[in-house]
XYZ file of C-alpha atoms in Angstrom:
379
model
C -0.209 0.505 139.501
C -1.822 -0.319 142.771
C -3.698 2.743 143.421
C -4.258 1.922 147.394
C -0.439 2.192 147.849
C -0.461 5.506 145.929
C -2.477 7.556 147.762
C -2.752 8.965 151.036
C -4.415 7.452 154.482
C -8.085 8.927 155.062
C -7.947 11.831 157.813
C -10.425 11.211 160.603
C -11.762 14.710 161.862
C -13.686 15.141 165.074
C -16.684 16.557 163.791
C -18.699 16.820 160.796
C -17.051 18.668 157.453
C -19.629 20.706 155.776
C -16.927 22.002 153.150
C -13.550 21.656 152.098
C -11.269 23.488 149.682
C -7.606 22.820 148.348
C -4.458 25.232 147.983
C -3.823 26.462 144.352
C -0.265 25.104 144.806
C 0.534 23.731 147.933
C -0.474 20.390 149.587
C -3.084 22.089 152.090
C -6.369 21.233 152.648
C -8.920 23.419 154.740
C -12.346 22.275 156.172
C -15.139 24.069 157.218
C -16.702 22.571 160.054
C -20.163 21.777 161.664
C -19.296 23.538 164.846
C -17.663 26.589 163.178
C -14.053 25.833 163.260
C -11.938 26.155 160.453
C -8.942 23.932 160.314
C -5.670 23.549 157.818
C -4.031 20.561 157.243
C -0.699 19.506 155.103
C -1.418 16.292 153.398
C 1.064 14.073 152.528
C 1.528 10.408 151.333
C 3.477 9.562 154.663
C 1.644 11.473 157.132
C -0.479 14.690 157.606
C 0.069 17.601 159.387
C -2.325 19.626 161.014
C -1.288 23.419 160.797
C -3.755 25.231 162.810
C -7.651 25.292 164.324
C -9.450 28.448 164.414
C -12.773 29.043 166.188
C -14.042 31.289 163.879
C -17.935 31.567 163.696
C -20.437 31.457 166.240
C -22.793 29.063 164.352
C -21.590 26.286 161.809
C -19.266 26.911 158.847
C -20.833 26.208 155.683
C -18.290 27.502 153.335
C -14.459 27.618 152.693
C -12.330 29.091 149.889
C -8.970 30.027 149.189
C -7.945 32.937 147.395
C -6.701 32.714 143.932
C -3.242 33.125 145.131
C -3.634 30.895 148.016
C -2.627 33.506 150.621
C -6.158 34.138 152.150
C -9.038 32.165 153.400
C -12.602 32.979 153.181
C -15.224 31.353 155.096
C -19.064 31.588 155.176
C -21.403 30.729 158.128
C -24.838 30.349 159.199
C -24.331 33.148 161.446
C -24.318 35.353 158.352
C -20.792 36.487 158.933
C -18.344 36.547 156.160
C -14.329 35.609 157.410
C -11.231 36.109 155.749
C -7.935 34.208 157.659
C -4.498 34.675 157.096
C -3.450 30.934 155.544
C -0.233 30.638 157.197
C -1.154 31.496 160.799
C -5.255 30.884 161.011
C -5.537 34.409 162.048
C -8.500 36.480 161.343
C -7.505 39.317 158.963
C -11.178 40.727 157.751
C -14.738 40.228 159.541
C -18.251 41.178 157.729
C -20.527 40.727 160.335
C -24.980 40.440 159.390
C -23.637 40.451 155.350
C -26.970 38.402 154.712
C -30.595 38.492 156.146
C -30.274 34.914 156.013
C -28.011 32.304 156.961
C -24.944 31.976 153.955
C -25.138 28.762 152.199
C -22.767 29.277 149.382
C -19.343 31.032 148.313
C -17.564 31.384 145.296
C -13.977 33.293 145.004
C -14.891 34.994 141.598
C -11.185 36.288 140.960
C -8.384 38.341 143.135
C -11.093 41.134 144.239
C -14.108 39.668 143.688
C -16.325 37.162 145.990
C -19.873 35.921 145.601
C -21.947 34.534 148.221
C -25.627 32.824 148.122
C -27.878 32.362 151.446
C -30.763 30.365 152.133
C -33.667 32.555 150.614
C -32.042 32.855 147.738
C -30.052 36.311 147.639
C -26.650 36.373 146.060
C -24.145 39.151 147.023
C -20.967 40.225 145.373
C -18.044 41.131 146.771
C -15.073 43.318 146.090
C -12.439 43.101 148.741
C -11.462 46.865 148.435
C -15.013 47.755 149.803
C -17.150 47.314 152.885
C -20.258 46.599 151.199
C -21.904 44.277 148.493
C -21.344 45.954 145.133
C -24.384 43.518 143.935
C -27.434 42.358 145.188
C -29.515 39.509 143.376
C -32.474 38.223 144.374
C -34.181 36.127 141.616
C -34.083 32.738 143.576
C -36.389 31.900 145.984
C -34.411 29.218 148.084
C -31.149 28.458 149.226
C -28.608 28.962 146.544
C -26.574 25.435 146.337
C -23.488 26.241 144.398
C -22.217 28.770 141.929
C -19.653 28.901 139.453
C -17.908 31.381 137.077
C -16.939 31.612 133.368
C -14.012 33.931 133.244
C -14.075 34.021 129.536
C -17.658 35.197 129.341
C -17.697 36.912 132.941
C -20.875 35.438 134.039
C -21.944 33.816 137.136
C -24.163 30.593 137.214
C -25.807 29.942 139.978
C -28.035 26.855 140.807
C -30.268 26.477 143.841
C -32.994 24.646 145.825
C -36.091 25.928 143.995
C -35.251 24.288 140.867
C -33.919 27.110 138.909
C -30.591 27.922 137.140
C -29.522 31.649 136.991
C -26.643 33.512 134.979
C -25.217 36.990 136.050
C -23.174 39.715 134.386
C -21.599 40.541 137.727
C -21.001 43.928 136.113
C -24.660 44.319 135.906
C -27.804 44.860 138.274
C -30.153 42.550 136.428
C -30.217 39.011 135.820
C -28.987 37.598 131.913
C -31.170 34.430 131.737
C -33.043 32.385 134.237
C -34.659 29.040 133.655
C -37.912 27.446 133.627
C -38.579 25.922 136.914
C -37.070 22.234 136.853
C -39.540 20.740 139.501
C -36.217 19.209 140.977
C -33.650 20.794 143.503
C -30.726 21.525 141.419
C -27.569 20.995 144.192
C -24.295 20.903 141.785
C -22.828 22.433 138.852
C -19.543 22.162 136.716
C -18.822 24.109 133.609
C -17.587 21.965 130.837
C -16.211 21.923 126.936
C -14.439 25.091 127.242
C -17.534 26.857 128.974
C -19.784 25.924 126.458
C -21.589 23.215 128.459
C -22.861 23.269 131.749
C -23.121 20.252 133.970
C -26.250 20.240 136.725
C -26.623 17.369 139.559
C -29.815 17.033 141.042
C -31.567 15.534 143.788
C -33.741 12.871 142.192
C -30.136 11.878 140.682
C -30.142 13.151 137.222
C -26.970 15.088 135.461
C -28.866 17.460 133.360
C -26.829 19.289 130.278
C -27.222 22.801 129.428
C -25.849 24.415 126.470
C -24.406 28.459 126.983
C -26.659 30.693 126.308
C -29.659 28.556 125.982
C -30.955 28.642 129.622
C -34.744 28.091 129.469
C -34.040 23.874 129.802
C -31.415 21.263 129.832
C -30.890 19.774 126.454
C -29.481 16.310 127.512
C -29.269 14.541 130.806
C -27.326 11.439 132.027
C -29.607 9.235 134.300
C -28.954 6.390 136.541
C -27.364 7.552 139.931
C -29.738 6.375 142.444
C -29.391 8.956 144.954
C -29.145 12.870 144.845
C -25.738 14.029 143.194
C -24.210 16.471 145.595
C -21.361 16.988 144.113
C -19.344 17.208 140.804
C -15.537 17.805 140.204
C -14.421 18.490 136.627
C -11.332 16.697 135.823
C -10.844 17.893 132.129
C -13.196 19.517 129.767
C -14.711 15.882 129.117
C -14.753 14.222 132.529
C -16.336 14.848 135.579
C -16.623 12.948 139.301
C -19.785 12.902 140.819
C -20.435 12.534 144.547
C -23.623 11.168 145.601
C -25.380 10.416 148.554
C -25.405 6.716 147.982
C -21.540 7.363 149.095
C -20.216 6.310 145.469
C -17.890 8.221 143.523
C -18.353 7.719 139.993
C -16.181 8.813 136.802
C -18.525 10.242 134.010
C -17.482 11.052 130.628
C -19.753 14.109 129.232
C -20.647 13.983 125.357
C -19.920 11.267 124.755
C -21.819 10.192 127.775
C -20.379 7.400 128.947
C -20.106 5.930 132.611
C -16.684 4.860 133.154
C -16.397 3.303 136.612
C -16.092 3.972 140.192
C -13.675 5.686 141.862
C -14.105 5.178 145.429
C -17.030 4.828 148.022
C -17.376 6.031 151.354
C -19.924 3.394 152.304
C -23.717 2.829 152.418
C -25.311 5.857 154.333
C -22.594 8.046 153.835
C -23.614 10.805 151.189
C -20.759 12.469 150.179
C -20.951 16.161 149.992
C -17.742 17.705 148.532
C -14.828 16.499 145.917
C -11.969 18.858 145.003
C -8.500 17.919 142.751
C -5.649 18.509 144.108
C -3.382 21.127 142.283
C -0.986 18.759 141.313
C -4.014 16.269 139.720
C -2.372 13.399 141.925
C -5.717 13.056 144.273
C -8.964 13.495 144.428
C -10.522 14.383 147.927
C -13.665 13.820 149.315
C -15.837 14.171 152.758
C -18.957 12.940 153.939
C -21.004 11.959 156.512
C -18.080 9.663 157.812
C -16.505 12.730 159.109
C -13.033 11.913 157.114
C -11.052 13.085 154.504
C -10.753 10.458 152.001
C -7.502 10.220 149.216
C -8.137 8.314 145.593
C -5.384 8.175 143.273
C -6.136 9.760 140.034
C -3.103 10.253 138.531
C -3.107 7.594 136.273
C -6.506 9.029 134.680
C -4.514 12.081 133.472
C -1.417 9.414 132.624
C -3.577 7.285 130.485
C -5.291 10.698 128.880
C -1.538 11.703 127.754
C -0.781 8.489 126.214
C -3.959 8.432 124.249
C -2.921 11.969 122.545
C 0.398 10.152 122.281
C -0.617 7.183 120.746
C -3.396 8.905 118.728
C -5.612 5.880 119.870
C -9.017 5.952 122.022
C -8.597 4.572 125.336
C -9.590 1.282 126.083
C -12.085 1.978 129.171
C -11.629 -1.929 130.584
C -7.966 -1.125 131.279
C -8.333 1.837 133.826
C -7.546 0.914 136.860
C -10.799 1.456 138.519
C -13.130 -0.648 140.563
C -16.225 -1.624 138.991
C -19.260 -1.777 140.789
C -23.048 -1.375 140.279
C -26.000 -1.002 142.400
C -28.861 -3.320 142.326
C -31.974 -1.745 140.571
C -34.125 -0.450 143.240
C -31.270 0.461 146.197
C -31.865 3.460 147.724
C -30.178 5.165 150.892
C -32.352 7.610 153.161
C -30.097 10.374 152.585
C -32.027 13.098 154.009
C -30.132 14.962 156.696
C -29.927 18.822 156.855
C -29.880 22.502 158.401
C -27.193 22.318 161.115
C -29.079 23.464 164.197
C -27.246 24.497 167.087
C -28.841 22.518 169.458
C -28.175 19.015 167.784
C -26.345 19.890 164.607
C -25.323 15.838 163.815
C -28.813 14.755 164.043
C -30.365 17.699 162.039
C -27.723 16.994 159.631
C -29.243 13.493 158.979
C -32.749 14.069 159.019
C -33.153 17.072 156.274
C -31.635 17.084 152.855
C -29.141 19.524 152.311
C -29.732 23.146 154.433
C -33.439 22.680 154.012
C -35.730 21.546 151.613
C -37.855 23.112 148.567
C -41.643 22.709 149.140
C -43.046 20.847 146.106
C -45.063 22.957 144.176
C -48.847 22.126 143.613
C -49.104 22.754 140.049
C -47.039 20.476 137.977
C -45.678 21.342 134.839
C -46.366 18.939 131.872
C -43.481 16.815 131.449
C -41.071 18.020 128.644
C -39.472 15.935 125.797
C -35.649 15.878 126.075
C -32.923 14.607 124.132
C -31.496 11.060 124.469
C -30.720 9.529 128.228
C -27.455 8.004 129.301
C -27.758 5.311 132.169
C -24.749 5.851 134.013
C -25.661 2.943 136.421
C -27.777 0.205 136.490
């Protein structure tokens, strides 16, 4: 199977893509744009169809997410508002103005009623769509909330941020459940693995850290080798993730055992990857980065191989995977700094300062900690 012939063509957009999400049951992708617009497309192997564009926000749209049933789309913005749109029409059906004191940076739909938002100052708010005000406000973090995820089995929200802390929250209670030590590195992305027994966190320094559920003081394993920051993680199954790095490469990584399987895609040098999402039918991985494109990658064969392994009860042969294997020379690095979406010159600002804002380095550096054996994902 030639994966190049079994994936849709890339979709070129006219402006910077800040965030994207995929419909839970249909071939729809929605994008949050740096110009404040939200756009919806129907993607396909033969062609893509633009469905609608909504000029939703006064400032950049930093996050978008479908509701669990796909009927609505939530969006967050630097202008501090939260908007809810109808998926079919793009019309705004609900608005919460000035929802945070600082620009909102992170969005997570928890269930059919609850949503979490995190801002540039580390404040997390829990919203019930049946009420007009936040039902919980958490303020333990000191810098921007980069990403949040939720364990339904444990009813716990897990957040990571630019201050180097990981936090966990029982969303029914007002106080933090657990807070990690300061990691002396920005924590940018997170996924729960092994049936929520493990958390995998991507960092600014290019290290994947592995955490055990309930032991949140410090990570207990790490995967090193990404030459640049890990801005996006997409979970494929309980044992496998894809990582999007600021070197423009999408890597396939096994978790416990830690194995680097290869390269799924490449946006190109100096084209950091910001978003990775798996389609509802598990046919494609969709990515976006600084090239202003939605790129599609065929991953259906990965799940076919997994099914064949289960049927044959034999381990997969990594060398037979239809994935191009490439490596980076040691010492290669890209200038991946870009950042806050300025109203005057958003595109240039995005290239000059990594993520929304940078964490100030602590003057006092704690002694180094002993970790478990590290795995080199890339040479």
